[in-house]
PDB file of C-alpha atoms in Angstrom:
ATOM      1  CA  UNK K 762     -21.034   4.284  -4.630  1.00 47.00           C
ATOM      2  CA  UNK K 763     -20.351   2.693  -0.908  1.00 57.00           C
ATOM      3  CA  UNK K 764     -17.313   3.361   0.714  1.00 70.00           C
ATOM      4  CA  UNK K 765     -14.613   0.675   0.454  1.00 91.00           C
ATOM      5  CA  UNK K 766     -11.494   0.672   1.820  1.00 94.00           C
ATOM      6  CA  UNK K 767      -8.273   0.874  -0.027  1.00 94.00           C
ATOM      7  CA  UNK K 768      -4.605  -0.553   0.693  1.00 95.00           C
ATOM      8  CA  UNK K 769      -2.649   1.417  -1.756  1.00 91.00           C
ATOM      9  CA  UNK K 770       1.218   0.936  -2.535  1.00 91.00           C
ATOM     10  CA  UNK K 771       3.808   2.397  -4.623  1.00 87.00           C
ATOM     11  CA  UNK K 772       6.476   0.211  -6.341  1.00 88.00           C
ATOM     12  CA  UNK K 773       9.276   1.612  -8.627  1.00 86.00           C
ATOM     13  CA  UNK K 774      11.621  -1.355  -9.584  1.00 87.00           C
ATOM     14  CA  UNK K 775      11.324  -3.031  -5.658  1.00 89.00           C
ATOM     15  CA  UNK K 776      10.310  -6.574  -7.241  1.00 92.00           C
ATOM     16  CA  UNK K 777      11.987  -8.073  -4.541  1.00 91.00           C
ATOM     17  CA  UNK K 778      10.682  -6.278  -1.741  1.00 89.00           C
ATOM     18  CA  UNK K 779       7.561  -6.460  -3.130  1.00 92.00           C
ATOM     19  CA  UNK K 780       7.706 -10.676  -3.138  1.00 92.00           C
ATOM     20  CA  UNK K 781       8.234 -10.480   0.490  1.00 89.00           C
ATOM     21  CA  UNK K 782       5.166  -8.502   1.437  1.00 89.00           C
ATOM     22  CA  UNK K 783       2.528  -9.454  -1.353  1.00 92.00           C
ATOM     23  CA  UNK K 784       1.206 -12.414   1.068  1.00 90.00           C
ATOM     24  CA  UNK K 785       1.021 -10.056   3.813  1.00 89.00           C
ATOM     25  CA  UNK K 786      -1.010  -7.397   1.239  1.00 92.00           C
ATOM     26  CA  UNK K 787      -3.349  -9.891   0.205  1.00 93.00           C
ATOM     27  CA  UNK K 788      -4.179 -11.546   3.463  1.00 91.00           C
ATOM     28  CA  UNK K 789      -5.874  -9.048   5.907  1.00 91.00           C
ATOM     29  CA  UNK K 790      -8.467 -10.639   7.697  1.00 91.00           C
ATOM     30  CA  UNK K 791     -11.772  -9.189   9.405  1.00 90.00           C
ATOM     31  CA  UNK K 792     -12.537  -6.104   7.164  1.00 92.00           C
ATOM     32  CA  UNK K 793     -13.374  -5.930   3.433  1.00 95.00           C
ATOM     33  CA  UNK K 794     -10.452  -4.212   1.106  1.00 96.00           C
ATOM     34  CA  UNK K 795      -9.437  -3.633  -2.312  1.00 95.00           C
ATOM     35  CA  UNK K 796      -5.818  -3.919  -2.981  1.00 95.00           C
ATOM     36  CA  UNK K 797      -4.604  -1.123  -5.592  1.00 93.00           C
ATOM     37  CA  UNK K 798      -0.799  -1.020  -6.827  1.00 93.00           C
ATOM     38  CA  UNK K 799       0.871   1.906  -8.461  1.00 89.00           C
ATOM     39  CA  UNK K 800       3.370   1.142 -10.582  1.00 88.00           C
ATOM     40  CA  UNK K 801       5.810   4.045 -11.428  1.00 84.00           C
ATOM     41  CA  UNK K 802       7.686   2.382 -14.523  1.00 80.00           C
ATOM     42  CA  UNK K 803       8.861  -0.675 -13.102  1.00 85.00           C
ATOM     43  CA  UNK K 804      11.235  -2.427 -15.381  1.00 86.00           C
ATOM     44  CA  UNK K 805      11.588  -6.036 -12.978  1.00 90.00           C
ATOM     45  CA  UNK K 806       9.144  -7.767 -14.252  1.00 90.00           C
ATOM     46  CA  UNK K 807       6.340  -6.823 -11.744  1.00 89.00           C
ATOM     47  CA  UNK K 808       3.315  -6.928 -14.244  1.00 88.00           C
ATOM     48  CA  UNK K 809       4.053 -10.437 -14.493  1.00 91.00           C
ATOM     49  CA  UNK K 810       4.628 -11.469 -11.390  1.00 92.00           C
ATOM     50  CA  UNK K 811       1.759  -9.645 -10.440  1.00 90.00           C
ATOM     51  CA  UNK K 812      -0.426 -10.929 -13.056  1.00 89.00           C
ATOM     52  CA  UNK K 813       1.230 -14.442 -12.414  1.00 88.00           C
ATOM     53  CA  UNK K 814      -0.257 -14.193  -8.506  1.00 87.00           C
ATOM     54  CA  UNK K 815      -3.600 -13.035  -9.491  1.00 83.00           C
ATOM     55  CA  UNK K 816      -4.098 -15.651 -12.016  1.00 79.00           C
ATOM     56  CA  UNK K 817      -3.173 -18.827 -10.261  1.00 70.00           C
ATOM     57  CA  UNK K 818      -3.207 -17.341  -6.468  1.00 70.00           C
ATOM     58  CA  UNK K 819       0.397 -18.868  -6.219  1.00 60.00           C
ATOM     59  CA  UNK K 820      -0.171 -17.944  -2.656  1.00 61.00           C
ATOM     60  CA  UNK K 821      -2.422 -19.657  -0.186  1.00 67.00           C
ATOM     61  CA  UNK K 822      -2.677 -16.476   1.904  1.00 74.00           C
ATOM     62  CA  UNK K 823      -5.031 -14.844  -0.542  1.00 89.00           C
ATOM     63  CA  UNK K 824      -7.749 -13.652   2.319  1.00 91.00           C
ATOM     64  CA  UNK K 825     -11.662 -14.020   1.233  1.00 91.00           C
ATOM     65  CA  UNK K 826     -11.594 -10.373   2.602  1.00 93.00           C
ATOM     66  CA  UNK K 827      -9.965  -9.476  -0.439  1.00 93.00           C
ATOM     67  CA  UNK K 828     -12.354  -8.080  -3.184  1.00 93.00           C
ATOM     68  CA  UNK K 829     -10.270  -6.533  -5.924  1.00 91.00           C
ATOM     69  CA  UNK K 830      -6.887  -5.959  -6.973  1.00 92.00           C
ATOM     70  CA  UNK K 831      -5.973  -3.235  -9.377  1.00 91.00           C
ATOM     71  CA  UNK K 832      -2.442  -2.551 -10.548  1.00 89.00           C
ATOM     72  CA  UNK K 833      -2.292   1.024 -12.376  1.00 86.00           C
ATOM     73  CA  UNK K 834       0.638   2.093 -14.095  1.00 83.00           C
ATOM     74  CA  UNK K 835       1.959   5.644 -14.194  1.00 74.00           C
ATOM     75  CA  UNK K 836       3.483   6.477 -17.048  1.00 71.00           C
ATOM     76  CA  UNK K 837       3.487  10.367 -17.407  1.00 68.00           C
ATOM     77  CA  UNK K 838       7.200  10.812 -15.848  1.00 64.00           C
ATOM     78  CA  UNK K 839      10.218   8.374 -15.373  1.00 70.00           C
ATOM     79  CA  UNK K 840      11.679   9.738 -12.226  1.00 72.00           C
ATOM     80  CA  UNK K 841       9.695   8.361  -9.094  1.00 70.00           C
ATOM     81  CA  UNK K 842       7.355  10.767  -7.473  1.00 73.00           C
ATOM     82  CA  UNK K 843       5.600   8.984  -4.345  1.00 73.00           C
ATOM     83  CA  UNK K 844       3.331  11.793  -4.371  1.00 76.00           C
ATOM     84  CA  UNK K 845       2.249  11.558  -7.550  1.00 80.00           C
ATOM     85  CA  UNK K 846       1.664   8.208  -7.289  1.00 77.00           C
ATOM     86  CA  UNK K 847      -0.358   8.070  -3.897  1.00 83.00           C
ATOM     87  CA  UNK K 848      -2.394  10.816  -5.101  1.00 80.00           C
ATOM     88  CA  UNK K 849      -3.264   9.226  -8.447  1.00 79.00           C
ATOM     89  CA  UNK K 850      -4.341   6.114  -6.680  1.00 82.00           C
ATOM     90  CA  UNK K 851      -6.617   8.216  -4.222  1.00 85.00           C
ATOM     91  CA  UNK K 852      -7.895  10.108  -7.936  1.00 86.00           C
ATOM     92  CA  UNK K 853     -10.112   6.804  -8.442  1.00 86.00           C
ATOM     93  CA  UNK K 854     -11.523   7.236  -4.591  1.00 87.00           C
ATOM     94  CA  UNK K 855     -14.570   8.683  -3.657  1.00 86.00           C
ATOM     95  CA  UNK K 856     -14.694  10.702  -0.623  1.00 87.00           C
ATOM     96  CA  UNK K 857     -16.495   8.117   2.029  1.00 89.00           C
ATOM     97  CA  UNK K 858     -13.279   5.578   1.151  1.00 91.00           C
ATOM     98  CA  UNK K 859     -10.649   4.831   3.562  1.00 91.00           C
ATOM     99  CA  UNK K 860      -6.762   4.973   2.550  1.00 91.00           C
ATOM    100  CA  UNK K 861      -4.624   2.709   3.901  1.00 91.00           C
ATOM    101  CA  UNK K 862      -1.123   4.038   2.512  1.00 88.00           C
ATOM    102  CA  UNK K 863       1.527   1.350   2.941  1.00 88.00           C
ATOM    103  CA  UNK K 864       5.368   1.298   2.064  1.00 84.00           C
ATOM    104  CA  UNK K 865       6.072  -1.639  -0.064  1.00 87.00           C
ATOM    105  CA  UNK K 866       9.045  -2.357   1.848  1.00 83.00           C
ATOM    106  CA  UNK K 867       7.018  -2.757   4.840  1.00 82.00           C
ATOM    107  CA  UNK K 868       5.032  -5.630   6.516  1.00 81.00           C
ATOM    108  CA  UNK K 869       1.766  -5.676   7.718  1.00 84.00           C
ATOM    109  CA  UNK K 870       0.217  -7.819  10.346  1.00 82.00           C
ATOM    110  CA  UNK K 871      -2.573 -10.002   9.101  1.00 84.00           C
ATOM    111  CA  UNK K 872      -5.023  -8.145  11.642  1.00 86.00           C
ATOM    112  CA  UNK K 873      -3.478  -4.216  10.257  1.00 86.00           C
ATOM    113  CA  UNK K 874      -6.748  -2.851   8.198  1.00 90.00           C
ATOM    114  CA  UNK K 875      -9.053  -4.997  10.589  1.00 90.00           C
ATOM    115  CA  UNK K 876      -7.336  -3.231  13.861  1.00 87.00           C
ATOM    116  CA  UNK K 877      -6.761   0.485  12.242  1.00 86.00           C
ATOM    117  CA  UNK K 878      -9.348   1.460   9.398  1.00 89.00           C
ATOM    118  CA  UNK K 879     -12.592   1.103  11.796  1.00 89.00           C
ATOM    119  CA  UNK K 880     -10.548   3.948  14.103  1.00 88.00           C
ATOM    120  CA  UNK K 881     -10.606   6.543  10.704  1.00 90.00           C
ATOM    121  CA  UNK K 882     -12.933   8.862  10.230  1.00 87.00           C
ATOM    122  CA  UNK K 883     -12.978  12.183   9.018  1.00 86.00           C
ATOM    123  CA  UNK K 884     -11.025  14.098  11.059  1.00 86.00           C
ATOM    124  CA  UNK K 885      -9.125  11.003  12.663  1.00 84.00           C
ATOM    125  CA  UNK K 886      -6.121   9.690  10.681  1.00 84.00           C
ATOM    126  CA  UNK K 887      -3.603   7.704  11.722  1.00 76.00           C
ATOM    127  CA  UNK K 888      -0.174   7.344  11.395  1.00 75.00           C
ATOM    128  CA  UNK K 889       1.015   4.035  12.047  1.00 70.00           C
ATOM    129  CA  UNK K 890       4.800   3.791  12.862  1.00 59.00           C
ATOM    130  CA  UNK K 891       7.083   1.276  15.238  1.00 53.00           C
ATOM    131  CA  UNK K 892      10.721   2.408  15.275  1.00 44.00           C
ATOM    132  CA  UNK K 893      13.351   0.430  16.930  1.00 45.00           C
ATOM    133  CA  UNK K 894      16.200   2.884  16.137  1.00 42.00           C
ATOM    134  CA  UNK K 895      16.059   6.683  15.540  1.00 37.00           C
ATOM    135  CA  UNK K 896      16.963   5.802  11.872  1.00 42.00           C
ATOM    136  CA  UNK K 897      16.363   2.679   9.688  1.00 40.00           C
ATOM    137  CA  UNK K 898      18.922   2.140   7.073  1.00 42.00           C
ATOM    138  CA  UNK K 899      17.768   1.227   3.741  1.00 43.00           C
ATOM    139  CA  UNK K 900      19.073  -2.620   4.165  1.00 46.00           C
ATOM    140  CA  UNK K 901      17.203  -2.922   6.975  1.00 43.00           C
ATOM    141  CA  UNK K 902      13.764  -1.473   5.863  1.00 43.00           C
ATOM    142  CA  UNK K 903      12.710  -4.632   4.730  1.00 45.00           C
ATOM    143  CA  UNK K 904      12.925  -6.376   8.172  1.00 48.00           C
ATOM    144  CA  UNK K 905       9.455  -7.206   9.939  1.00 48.00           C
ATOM    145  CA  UNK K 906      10.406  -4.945  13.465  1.00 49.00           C
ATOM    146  CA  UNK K 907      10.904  -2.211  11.754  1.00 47.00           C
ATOM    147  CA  UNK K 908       7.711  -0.847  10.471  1.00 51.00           C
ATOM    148  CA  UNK K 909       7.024   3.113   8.891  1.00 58.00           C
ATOM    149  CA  UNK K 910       5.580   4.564   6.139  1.00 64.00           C
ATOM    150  CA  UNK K 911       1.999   3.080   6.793  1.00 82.00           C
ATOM    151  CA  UNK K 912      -0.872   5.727   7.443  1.00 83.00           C
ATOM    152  CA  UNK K 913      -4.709   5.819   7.143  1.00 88.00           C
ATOM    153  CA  UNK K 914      -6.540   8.675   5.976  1.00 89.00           C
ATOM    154  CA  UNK K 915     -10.317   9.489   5.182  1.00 89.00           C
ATOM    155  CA  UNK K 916     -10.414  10.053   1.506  1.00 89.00           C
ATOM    156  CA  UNK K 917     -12.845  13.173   2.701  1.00 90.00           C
ATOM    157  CA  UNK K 918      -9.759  14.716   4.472  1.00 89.00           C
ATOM    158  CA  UNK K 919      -7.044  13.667   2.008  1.00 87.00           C
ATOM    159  CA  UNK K 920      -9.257  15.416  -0.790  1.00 87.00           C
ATOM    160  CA  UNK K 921      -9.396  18.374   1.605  1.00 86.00           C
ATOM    161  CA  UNK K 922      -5.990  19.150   2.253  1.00 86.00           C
ATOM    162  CA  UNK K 923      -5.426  18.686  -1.465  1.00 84.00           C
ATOM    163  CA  UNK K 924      -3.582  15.323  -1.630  1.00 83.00           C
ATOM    164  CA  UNK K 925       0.038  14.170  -0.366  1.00 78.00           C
ATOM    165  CA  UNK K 926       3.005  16.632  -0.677  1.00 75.00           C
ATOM    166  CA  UNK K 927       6.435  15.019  -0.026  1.00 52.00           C
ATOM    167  CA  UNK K 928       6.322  15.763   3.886  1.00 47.00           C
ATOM    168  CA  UNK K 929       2.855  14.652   4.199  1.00 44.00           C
TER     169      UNK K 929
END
């Protein structure tokens, strides 16, 4: 199987979050991607918006770069684990794929997998972090300028250090 690289978010009940930074998900330019979205019990209505986007491409940013979408729902506990999540999206990557792990609270420039996945390799991973205060509170995460919780990873070394713990 070739190596492919993945933009993989977590979303527990963040529908509207999520609505703001869909377009920017699906609209990376420059780079081949697959899109894959873990969904840890969501109870918003995110299947069908999801499923609602896919079908009729309600946006106009959908990027020919995009070559799959897969939304997998979690369903073995109720209380959100993000690493149980992130690591059951990297179970369904082989070891030559890139991870692009992204908040889905936070934005990413149109240019974001073309700029940082060709840097990864094993070895090389990147966290990819621009902090305008020591701090973000949780009503401002959502803001464009402020921008964590976005790394990229060789599958290869995220296999080898045995997946995400919580302070990954």
């Amino acid at each position: 199987m070739p190596a492919s690289l993945k933009l993989i978010t977590t979303i527990k009940n963040r529908l509207e979050h999520f609505q703001k930074t869909f377009p920017f998900m699906v609209s990376q330019y420059g780079t081949d991607y697959e899109l894959w979205i873990v969904d840890y019990h969501s109870n918003d209505s995110l299947q069908e918006y999801l499923a609602e986007q896919i079908e009729f491409r309600k946006t106009d940013a959908f990027s020919p770069n995009l070559k799959k979408i897969v939304c997998v729902e979690l369903l073995q506990d109720r209380k959100f684990s993000l690493k149980k999540a992130r690591n059951m999206a990297a179970s369904y990557c082989n070891a030559e794929d890139i991870l692009a792990f992204s908040d889905v609270d936070v934005f990413v420039g149109m240019d974001y997998l073309h700029y940082w996945a060709p840097k990864v390799s094993p070895g090389k991973s990147f966290v990819v972090t621009r902090w305008k205060e020591t701090k973000a509170a949780p009503s401002r995460r959502i803001e464009p300028e402020i921008n964590y919780g976005n790394y990229l990873v060789s599958a290869k070394d995220y296999f080898n250090v045995g997946g995400m713990e919580e302070s990954f």
